[in-house]
Amino acid sequence: MALFKRGAAGKPGEWYYCIKHQKVEEGPECRAADRLGPYASPEEAARAMETARERNEEWRNDPRWRDDEPRGGA
Protein backbone atom coordinates (compact mmCIF):
# COMPACT_ATOMS: atom_id res chain seq x y z
CA MET A 1 0.00 0.00 0.00
CA ALA A 2 1.34 3.41 -0.96
CA LEU A 3 1.97 5.94 1.78
CA PHE A 4 1.20 8.87 -0.45
CA LYS A 5 -1.62 8.98 -2.96
CA ARG A 6 -0.84 10.90 -6.12
CA GLY A 7 -3.64 13.26 -7.00
CA ALA A 8 -4.15 15.06 -10.27
CA ALA A 9 -3.16 18.71 -10.12
CA GLY A 10 -5.69 21.32 -11.16
CA LYS A 11 -8.79 23.04 -9.88
CA PRO A 12 -12.46 22.76 -10.75
CA GLY A 13 -13.38 25.65 -13.05
CA GLU A 14 -10.17 25.22 -15.04
CA TRP A 15 -10.52 23.50 -18.40
CA TYR A 16 -8.04 21.09 -19.94
CA TYR A 17 -7.66 19.02 -23.06
CA CYS A 18 -6.65 15.40 -22.46
CA ILE A 19 -4.39 14.27 -25.30
CA LYS A 20 -4.70 10.62 -24.25
CA HIS A 21 -8.50 10.50 -24.40
CA GLN A 22 -8.85 13.40 -26.89
CA LYS A 23 -11.50 15.17 -24.84
CA VAL A 24 -12.13 18.36 -22.91
CA GLU A 25 -12.28 17.98 -19.13
CA GLU A 26 -12.93 20.26 -16.21
CA GLY A 27 -10.53 20.22 -13.31
CA PRO A 28 -8.26 17.33 -12.44
CA GLU A 29 -9.49 14.23 -14.25
CA CYS A 30 -6.49 12.81 -16.11
CA ARG A 31 -2.87 13.01 -15.03
CA ALA A 32 -1.02 16.25 -15.75
CA ALA A 33 1.36 14.62 -18.25
CA ASP A 34 -1.65 13.84 -20.49
CA ARG A 35 -3.26 17.30 -20.35
CA LEU A 36 -2.87 20.66 -22.05
CA GLY A 37 -4.07 23.69 -20.14
CA PRO A 38 -5.50 25.17 -18.07
CA TYR A 39 -7.79 27.14 -20.34
CA ALA A 40 -10.45 29.69 -19.41
CA SER A 41 -13.33 27.93 -21.19
CA PRO A 42 -14.26 24.55 -22.64
CA GLU A 43 -14.23 26.08 -26.14
CA GLU A 44 -10.65 27.27 -25.66
CA ALA A 45 -9.67 23.81 -24.35
CA ALA A 46 -11.30 22.18 -27.38
CA ARG A 47 -8.92 24.19 -29.60
CA ALA A 48 -5.85 23.07 -27.60
CA MET A 49 -4.26 20.99 -30.35
CA GLU A 50 -4.82 23.72 -32.94
CA THR A 51 -3.39 26.31 -30.54
CA ALA A 52 -0.34 24.10 -29.94
CA ARG A 53 0.21 23.68 -33.70
CA GLU A 54 -0.04 27.47 -34.22
CA ARG A 55 2.43 28.17 -31.41
CA ASN A 56 4.86 25.52 -32.66
CA GLU A 57 4.78 27.09 -36.12
CA GLU A 58 5.44 30.55 -34.66
CA TRP A 59 8.39 29.23 -32.65
CA ARG A 60 9.71 27.25 -35.61
CA ASN A 61 9.83 30.47 -37.66
CA ASP A 62 11.18 32.70 -34.87
CA PRO A 63 14.72 33.77 -35.83
CA ARG A 64 15.74 33.80 -32.15
CA TRP A 65 15.30 29.99 -32.05
CA ARG A 66 17.03 29.07 -35.31
CA ASP A 67 19.79 26.49 -34.77
CA ASP A 68 20.67 26.06 -38.44
CA GLU A 69 22.22 29.52 -38.87
CA PRO A 70 25.78 30.39 -37.81
CA ARG A 71 26.06 32.54 -34.71
CA GLY A 72 28.60 35.20 -33.86
CA GLY A 73 31.51 34.38 -31.58
CA ALA A 74 33.94 31.52 -31.88
Tab-separated table of C-alpha atoms in Angstrom:
chain	number	residue	atom	x	y	z
A	1	MET	CA	0.000	0.000	0.000
A	2	ALA	CA	1.343	3.411	-0.956
A	3	LEU	CA	1.968	5.935	1.778
A	4	PHE	CA	1.198	8.872	-0.448
A	5	LYS	CA	-1.617	8.982	-2.956
A	6	ARG	CA	-0.836	10.903	-6.124
A	7	GLY	CA	-3.644	13.262	-7.000
A	8	ALA	CA	-4.145	15.056	-10.270
A	9	ALA	CA	-3.158	18.707	-10.124
A	10	GLY	CA	-5.686	21.323	-11.155
A	11	LYS	CA	-8.789	23.044	-9.882
A	12	PRO	CA	-12.456	22.757	-10.754
A	13	GLY	CA	-13.378	25.652	-13.047
A	14	GLU	CA	-10.171	25.223	-15.039
A	15	TRP	CA	-10.520	23.497	-18.396
A	16	TYR	CA	-8.043	21.088	-19.939
A	17	TYR	CA	-7.662	19.021	-23.063
A	18	CYS	CA	-6.652	15.401	-22.464
A	19	ILE	CA	-4.391	14.272	-25.296
A	20	LYS	CA	-4.695	10.622	-24.247
A	21	HIS	CA	-8.498	10.504	-24.396
A	22	GLN	CA	-8.851	13.396	-26.886
A	23	LYS	CA	-11.503	15.166	-24.839
A	24	VAL	CA	-12.126	18.358	-22.912
A	25	GLU	CA	-12.284	17.981	-19.133
A	26	GLU	CA	-12.934	20.256	-16.206
A	27	GLY	CA	-10.526	20.222	-13.305
A	28	PRO	CA	-8.260	17.335	-12.442
A	29	GLU	CA	-9.490	14.228	-14.248
A	30	CYS	CA	-6.489	12.815	-16.113
A	31	ARG	CA	-2.870	13.014	-15.029
A	32	ALA	CA	-1.018	16.245	-15.751
A	33	ALA	CA	1.357	14.616	-18.250
A	34	ASP	CA	-1.648	13.843	-20.486
A	35	ARG	CA	-3.258	17.295	-20.351
A	36	LEU	CA	-2.872	20.657	-22.052
A	37	GLY	CA	-4.068	23.687	-20.138
A	38	PRO	CA	-5.496	25.173	-18.073
A	39	TYR	CA	-7.789	27.142	-20.336
A	40	ALA	CA	-10.450	29.686	-19.415
A	41	SER	CA	-13.335	27.932	-21.190
A	42	PRO	CA	-14.262	24.545	-22.639
A	43	GLU	CA	-14.234	26.079	-26.138
A	44	GLU	CA	-10.652	27.266	-25.657
A	45	ALA	CA	-9.671	23.808	-24.347
A	46	ALA	CA	-11.300	22.181	-27.383
A	47	ARG	CA	-8.916	24.194	-29.596
A	48	ALA	CA	-5.849	23.066	-27.595
A	49	MET	CA	-4.263	20.986	-30.351
A	50	GLU	CA	-4.822	23.716	-32.939
A	51	THR	CA	-3.386	26.315	-30.544
A	52	ALA	CA	-0.338	24.104	-29.939
A	53	ARG	CA	0.215	23.685	-33.701
A	54	GLU	CA	-0.037	27.467	-34.221
A	55	ARG	CA	2.432	28.174	-31.411
A	56	ASN	CA	4.856	25.523	-32.657
A	57	GLU	CA	4.776	27.085	-36.123
A	58	GLU	CA	5.438	30.552	-34.662
A	59	TRP	CA	8.388	29.229	-32.653
A	60	ARG	CA	9.706	27.248	-35.613
A	61	ASN	CA	9.832	30.465	-37.658
A	62	ASP	CA	11.180	32.698	-34.874
A	63	PRO	CA	14.724	33.773	-35.834
A	64	ARG	CA	15.742	33.802	-32.155
A	65	TRP	CA	15.301	29.994	-32.050
A	66	ARG	CA	17.032	29.066	-35.309
A	67	ASP	CA	19.794	26.486	-34.765
A	68	ASP	CA	20.672	26.056	-38.439
A	69	GLU	CA	22.218	29.517	-38.866
A	70	PRO	CA	25.782	30.385	-37.813
A	71	ARG	CA	26.059	32.543	-34.707
A	72	GLY	CA	28.601	35.197	-33.855
A	73	GLY	CA	31.513	34.375	-31.579
A	74	ALA	CA	33.940	31.517	-31.879
